[in-house]
Amino acid sequence: MCRAKKIINLHRDGMQYCQSGDFDQAVAKLHLALDETRKIGLECYQVKILNNLGIVFELKGDSNQAREHYAQAHGLAVAKVGREAKLSRIVGGNLARVA
């Protein structure tokens, strides 16, 4: 399987676990997806995964971990596409919610 397909599958599986309420499995799958994106340098996809990790931690009730992941996602988004880009604004809004 190609790396991109692996990342997509891990990400999708992580979000399915999140939707079913299995937050620990969601975190595990999303971290695997994040590791794969970092190996090949897909920064915009890293933003999406980090943001989703923030969502999972927020749903789990761990605002510190949520804030950390949102902050990483926001920093990458701003560096990659600029502060006014939709992606940056969405992640920034999530970060503000748990700040």
PDB file of C-alpha atoms in Angstrom:
ATOM      1  CA  MET A   1       0.000   0.000   0.000  1.00  0.00           C
ATOM      2  CA  CYS A   2       1.318   3.454  -0.806  1.00  0.00           C
ATOM      3  CA  ARG A   3       2.072   5.826   2.058  1.00  0.00           C
ATOM      4  CA  ALA A   4      -0.668   8.303   1.154  1.00  0.00           C
ATOM      5  CA  LYS A   5      -3.317   5.566   1.233  1.00  0.00           C
ATOM      6  CA  LYS A   6      -1.950   4.332   4.575  1.00  0.00           C
ATOM      7  CA  ILE A   7      -2.180   7.853   6.042  1.00  0.00           C
ATOM      8  CA  ILE A   8      -5.715   8.326   4.748  1.00  0.00           C
ATOM      9  CA  ASN A   9      -6.823   4.968   6.168  1.00  0.00           C
ATOM     10  CA  LEU A  10      -5.220   5.622   9.577  1.00  0.00           C
ATOM     11  CA  HIS A  11      -6.789   9.077   9.720  1.00  0.00           C
ATOM     12  CA  ARG A  12     -10.207   7.773   8.716  1.00  0.00           C
ATOM     13  CA  ASP A  13      -9.978   4.918  11.238  1.00  0.00           C
ATOM     14  CA  GLY A  14      -8.978   7.362  13.975  1.00  0.00           C
ATOM     15  CA  MET A  15     -11.974   9.572  13.331  1.00  0.00           C
ATOM     16  CA  GLN A  16     -14.291   6.555  13.213  1.00  0.00           C
ATOM     17  CA  TYR A  17     -12.998   5.502  16.635  1.00  0.00           C
ATOM     18  CA  CYS A  18     -13.620   9.050  17.841  1.00  0.00           C
ATOM     19  CA  GLN A  19     -17.195   8.990  16.572  1.00  0.00           C
ATOM     20  CA  SER A  20     -17.800   5.681  18.344  1.00  0.00           C
ATOM     21  CA  GLY A  21     -16.419   7.131  21.600  1.00  0.00           C
ATOM     22  CA  ASP A  22     -13.225   5.045  21.712  1.00  0.00           C
ATOM     23  CA  PHE A  23     -10.933   8.029  22.233  1.00  0.00           C
ATOM     24  CA  ASP A  24      -7.836   6.017  23.164  1.00  0.00           C
ATOM     25  CA  GLN A  25      -7.947   4.075  19.885  1.00  0.00           C
ATOM     26  CA  ALA A  26      -8.665   7.328  18.041  1.00  0.00           C
ATOM     27  CA  VAL A  27      -5.541   8.911  19.525  1.00  0.00           C
ATOM     28  CA  ALA A  28      -3.445   5.850  18.682  1.00  0.00           C
ATOM     29  CA  LYS A  29      -4.548   5.772  15.021  1.00  0.00           C
ATOM     30  CA  LEU A  30      -4.200   9.532  14.593  1.00  0.00           C
ATOM     31  CA  HIS A  31      -0.695   9.478  16.071  1.00  0.00           C
ATOM     32  CA  LEU A  32       0.285   6.753  13.607  1.00  0.00           C
ATOM     33  CA  ALA A  33      -1.123   8.861  10.769  1.00  0.00           C
ATOM     34  CA  LEU A  34       0.760  11.905  12.078  1.00  0.00           C
ATOM     35  CA  ASP A  35       4.030   9.968  12.237  1.00  0.00           C
ATOM     36  CA  GLU A  36       3.586   8.898   8.611  1.00  0.00           C
ATOM     37  CA  THR A  37       2.847  12.461   7.434  1.00  0.00           C
ATOM     38  CA  ARG A  38       5.952  13.720   9.211  1.00  0.00           C
ATOM     39  CA  LYS A  39       8.096  11.123   7.450  1.00  0.00           C
ATOM     40  CA  ILE A  40       7.105  12.487   4.063  1.00  0.00           C
ATOM     41  CA  GLY A  41       6.605  16.148   4.983  1.00  0.00           C
ATOM     42  CA  LEU A  42       2.903  16.627   4.313  1.00  0.00           C
ATOM     43  CA  GLU A  43       2.563  19.712   6.499  1.00  0.00           C
ATOM     44  CA  CYS A  44      -0.985  20.687   5.510  1.00  0.00           C
ATOM     45  CA  TYR A  45      -2.185  17.172   6.256  1.00  0.00           C
ATOM     46  CA  GLN A  46      -0.289  17.309   9.549  1.00  0.00           C
ATOM     47  CA  VAL A  47      -2.376  20.375  10.397  1.00  0.00           C
ATOM     48  CA  LYS A  48      -5.577  18.435   9.771  1.00  0.00           C
ATOM     49  CA  ILE A  49      -4.458  15.470  11.871  1.00  0.00           C
ATOM     50  CA  LEU A  50      -3.171  17.652  14.724  1.00  0.00           C
ATOM     51  CA  ASN A  51      -6.444  19.577  14.700  1.00  0.00           C
ATOM     52  CA  ASN A  52      -8.393  16.322  14.853  1.00  0.00           C
ATOM     53  CA  LEU A  53      -6.208  15.118  17.720  1.00  0.00           C
ATOM     54  CA  GLY A  54      -7.153  18.355  19.470  1.00  0.00           C
ATOM     55  CA  ILE A  55     -10.816  17.566  18.875  1.00  0.00           C
ATOM     56  CA  VAL A  56     -10.417  14.044  20.279  1.00  0.00           C
ATOM     57  CA  PHE A  57      -8.637  15.311  23.392  1.00  0.00           C
ATOM     58  CA  GLU A  58     -11.249  18.035  23.836  1.00  0.00           C
ATOM     59  CA  LEU A  59     -14.043  15.452  23.635  1.00  0.00           C
ATOM     60  CA  LYS A  60     -12.088  13.284  26.048  1.00  0.00           C
ATOM     61  CA  GLY A  61     -12.055  16.191  28.514  1.00  0.00           C
ATOM     62  CA  ASP A  62      -8.297  16.795  28.344  1.00  0.00           C
ATOM     63  CA  SER A  63      -8.124  20.507  27.550  1.00  0.00           C
ATOM     64  CA  ASN A  64      -4.348  20.681  28.077  1.00  0.00           C
ATOM     65  CA  GLN A  65      -3.649  18.075  25.394  1.00  0.00           C
ATOM     66  CA  ALA A  66      -6.328  19.624  23.159  1.00  0.00           C
ATOM     67  CA  ARG A  67      -4.686  23.036  23.497  1.00  0.00           C
ATOM     68  CA  GLU A  68      -1.242  21.584  22.762  1.00  0.00           C
ATOM     69  CA  HIS A  69      -2.407  19.873  19.570  1.00  0.00           C
ATOM     70  CA  TYR A  70      -4.430  22.870  18.393  1.00  0.00           C
ATOM     71  CA  ALA A  71      -1.422  25.133  19.028  1.00  0.00           C
ATOM     72  CA  GLN A  72       0.867  22.864  16.975  1.00  0.00           C
ATOM     73  CA  ALA A  73      -1.710  22.714  14.191  1.00  0.00           C
ATOM     74  CA  HIS A  74      -2.201  26.473  14.227  1.00  0.00           C
ATOM     75  CA  GLY A  75       1.519  27.209  14.145  1.00  0.00           C
ATOM     76  CA  LEU A  76       2.001  24.913  11.148  1.00  0.00           C
ATOM     77  CA  ALA A  77      -1.049  26.318   9.358  1.00  0.00           C
ATOM     78  CA  VAL A  78       0.046  29.921   9.800  1.00  0.00           C
ATOM     79  CA  ALA A  79       3.568  29.093   8.619  1.00  0.00           C
ATOM     80  CA  LYS A  80       2.321  27.170   5.602  1.00  0.00           C
ATOM     81  CA  VAL A  81      -0.716  29.093   4.349  1.00  0.00           C
ATOM     82  CA  GLY A  82      -0.809  32.329   6.364  1.00  0.00           C
ATOM     83  CA  ARG A  83      -2.882  33.633   9.245  1.00  0.00           C
ATOM     84  CA  GLU A  84      -5.879  34.655   7.119  1.00  0.00           C
ATOM     85  CA  ALA A  85      -6.298  31.324   5.331  1.00  0.00           C
ATOM     86  CA  LYS A  86      -9.450  29.365   6.144  1.00  0.00           C
ATOM     87  CA  LEU A  87      -7.445  26.474   7.594  1.00  0.00           C
ATOM     88  CA  SER A  88      -5.587  28.784   9.985  1.00  0.00           C
ATOM     89  CA  ARG A  89      -8.801  30.489  11.078  1.00  0.00           C
ATOM     90  CA  ILE A  90     -10.577  27.195  11.777  1.00  0.00           C
ATOM     91  CA  VAL A  91      -7.709  25.829  13.867  1.00  0.00           C
ATOM     92  CA  GLY A  92      -7.264  29.211  15.555  1.00  0.00           C
ATOM     93  CA  GLY A  93     -10.936  29.144  16.533  1.00  0.00           C
ATOM     94  CA  ASN A  94     -10.507  25.687  18.053  1.00  0.00           C
ATOM     95  CA  LEU A  95      -7.448  26.868  19.945  1.00  0.00           C
ATOM     96  CA  ALA A  96      -9.308  29.934  21.257  1.00  0.00           C
ATOM     97  CA  ARG A  97     -12.130  27.703  22.497  1.00  0.00           C
ATOM     98  CA  VAL A  98      -9.787  25.783  24.857  1.00  0.00           C
ATOM     99  CA  ALA A  99      -7.405  28.633  25.713  1.00  0.00           C
TER     100      ALA A  99
END
